[in-house]
Coordinates of C-alpha atoms in Angstrom, one line a residue:
M182 CA -13.6 -0.8 -9.7
A183 CA -16.3 -3.5 -9.6
W184 CA -15.8 -6.9 -11.2
P185 CA -17.6 -6.6 -14.6
Y186 CA -17.9 -10.3 -15.3
R187 CA -19.9 -13.3 -14.3
V188 CA -17.7 -16.3 -14.2
G189 CA -19.4 -19.6 -15.2
M190 CA -18.3 -23.1 -15.9
S191 CA -17.3 -22.3 -19.4
D192 CA -16.8 -18.6 -19.9
A193 CA -17.0 -15.1 -18.5
T194 CA -19.7 -12.8 -19.8
P195 CA -20.2 -9.1 -19.0
S196 CA -22.6 -8.5 -16.1
S197 CA -25.0 -6.4 -18.3
E198 CA -26.2 -9.7 -19.7
N199 CA -27.0 -10.9 -16.2
P200 CA -29.1 -8.2 -14.4
G201 CA -29.0 -10.0 -11.1
F202 CA -25.2 -9.9 -10.9
D203 CA -25.1 -6.8 -8.7
D204 CA -27.5 -8.4 -6.2
M205 CA -25.4 -11.6 -6.3
A206 CA -22.2 -9.7 -5.7
R207 CA -23.7 -7.8 -2.8
D208 CA -24.9 -11.1 -1.3
I209 CA -21.4 -12.6 -1.7
A210 CA -19.9 -9.5 -0.1
E211 CA -21.8 -10.3 3.1
V212 CA -20.6 -13.9 3.4
P213 CA -17.5 -14.4 5.6
A214 CA -14.5 -16.0 3.8
V215 CA -14.6 -19.0 6.1
E216 CA -18.1 -19.8 4.9
V217 CA -17.0 -19.5 1.3
I218 CA -14.0 -21.8 1.8
V219 CA -16.1 -24.4 3.7
T220 CA -18.8 -24.3 1.1
V221 CA -16.3 -24.9 -1.7
A222 CA -14.7 -27.8 0.3
V223 CA -18.1 -29.4 0.9
N224 CA -18.9 -29.1 -2.8
L225 CA -15.6 -30.7 -3.7
M226 CA -16.2 -33.5 -1.2
S227 CA -19.7 -34.2 -2.5
A228 CA -18.5 -34.3 -6.1
A229 CA -15.7 -36.6 -5.2
A230 CA -18.0 -38.9 -3.4
V231 CA -20.2 -39.1 -6.5
K232 CA -17.2 -39.8 -8.7
L233 CA -16.0 -42.5 -6.3
G234 CA -19.4 -44.2 -6.6
L235 CA -20.3 -43.7 -3.0
T236 CA -23.9 -42.5 -3.8
E237 CA -27.1 -44.5 -4.3
E238 CA -26.4 -44.7 -8.0
G239 CA -22.9 -46.0 -7.2
E240 CA -21.2 -47.4 -10.3
Q241 CA -23.3 -45.3 -12.7
H242 CA -21.3 -42.1 -12.0
K243 CA -18.0 -43.7 -10.9
D244 CA -15.0 -42.1 -12.6
L245 CA -11.7 -42.5 -10.6
D246 CA -9.8 -40.1 -12.9
E247 CA -12.3 -37.3 -12.1
A248 CA -12.4 -38.3 -8.4
R249 CA -8.6 -38.0 -8.2
K250 CA -8.7 -34.5 -9.5
L251 CA -11.5 -33.5 -7.0
V252 CA -9.7 -35.1 -4.0
Q253 CA -6.4 -33.4 -5.0
A254 CA -8.2 -30.0 -5.3
L255 CA -9.9 -30.5 -1.9
A256 CA -6.5 -31.4 -0.2
G257 CA -4.9 -28.4 -1.8
L258 CA -7.7 -26.1 -0.6
L259 CA -7.6 -27.4 2.9
D260 CA -3.8 -27.2 3.0
A261 CA -3.8 -23.6 1.7
S262 CA -6.6 -22.5 4.0
A263 CA -5.5 -24.3 7.2
T264 CA -4.4 -21.1 8.9
E265 CA -7.4 -19.2 7.7
I266 CA -10.2 -21.5 9.0
S267 CA -10.6 -22.6 12.6
T268 CA -10.1 -26.1 13.9
F269 CA -13.9 -26.2 14.4
H270 CA -14.3 -26.0 10.6
A271 CA -11.0 -27.8 9.5
S272 CA -11.3 -31.0 11.6
P273 CA -14.4 -32.4 10.0
L274 CA -13.2 -31.4 6.5
R275 CA -9.9 -33.2 7.1
D276 CA -11.8 -36.3 8.3
G277 CA -13.9 -36.2 5.2
L278 CA -10.8 -35.8 3.0
K279 CA -9.2 -38.8 4.7
S280 CA -12.4 -40.9 4.2
L281 CA -12.4 -39.9 0.5
Q282 CA -8.7 -40.8 0.1
L283 CA -9.3 -44.2 1.7
A284 CA -12.3 -44.8 -0.5
F285 CA -10.2 -43.9 -3.5
R286 CA -7.5 -46.4 -2.5
E287 CA -10.1 -49.1 -2.0
A288 CA -11.8 -48.4 -5.4
S289 CA -8.5 -48.4 -7.3
L290 CA -7.7 -51.7 -9.1
V291 CA -4.0 -50.8 -8.8
P292 CA -3.7 -48.7 -5.7
D293 CA -1.2 -45.9 -5.6
E294 CA 1.9 -46.3 -3.5
P295 CA 1.6 -44.7 0.0
G296 CA 2.1 -41.0 -0.4
Q297 CA 1.3 -41.0 -4.1
G298 CA -2.5 -41.1 -3.9
P299 CA -4.7 -38.0 -4.5
G300 CA -4.0 -35.2 -2.1
E301 CA -1.3 -37.2 -0.3
K302 CA 1.3 -34.6 -1.2
Y303 CA -0.5 -32.3 1.1
T304 CA -1.7 -34.8 3.8
G305 CA 1.1 -37.3 3.8
P306 CA 0.4 -41.1 3.2
V307 CA -3.0 -42.4 4.1
Y308 CA -3.3 -45.9 5.3
G309 CA -6.5 -48.0 5.6

């Protein structure tokens, strides 16, 4: 049975309202799982960097509560997919995660205790 819904940021709607859904599903079917995982990880990393104020706009988009959620999700994804993606893909993603964790620690007015920062339940304590 084909998946009959398009999942968006706020709801799921039947594919009949989105005529390109079948084409999109066919395109997704051709993408290896590793590429999907890496793409999601990179999107989480990019969003976390924005919420940490690490972009040109800096403080304008800084939101540490949102950044914490994104870093936590990234760490969980990398932990869960560690055996599914190669070291070739995992190493730079882990390096990026550590950089975000350190940036979060530096940006926090009251830093978390070692091991209590975002994602550290998956990675262990991160020290600067």
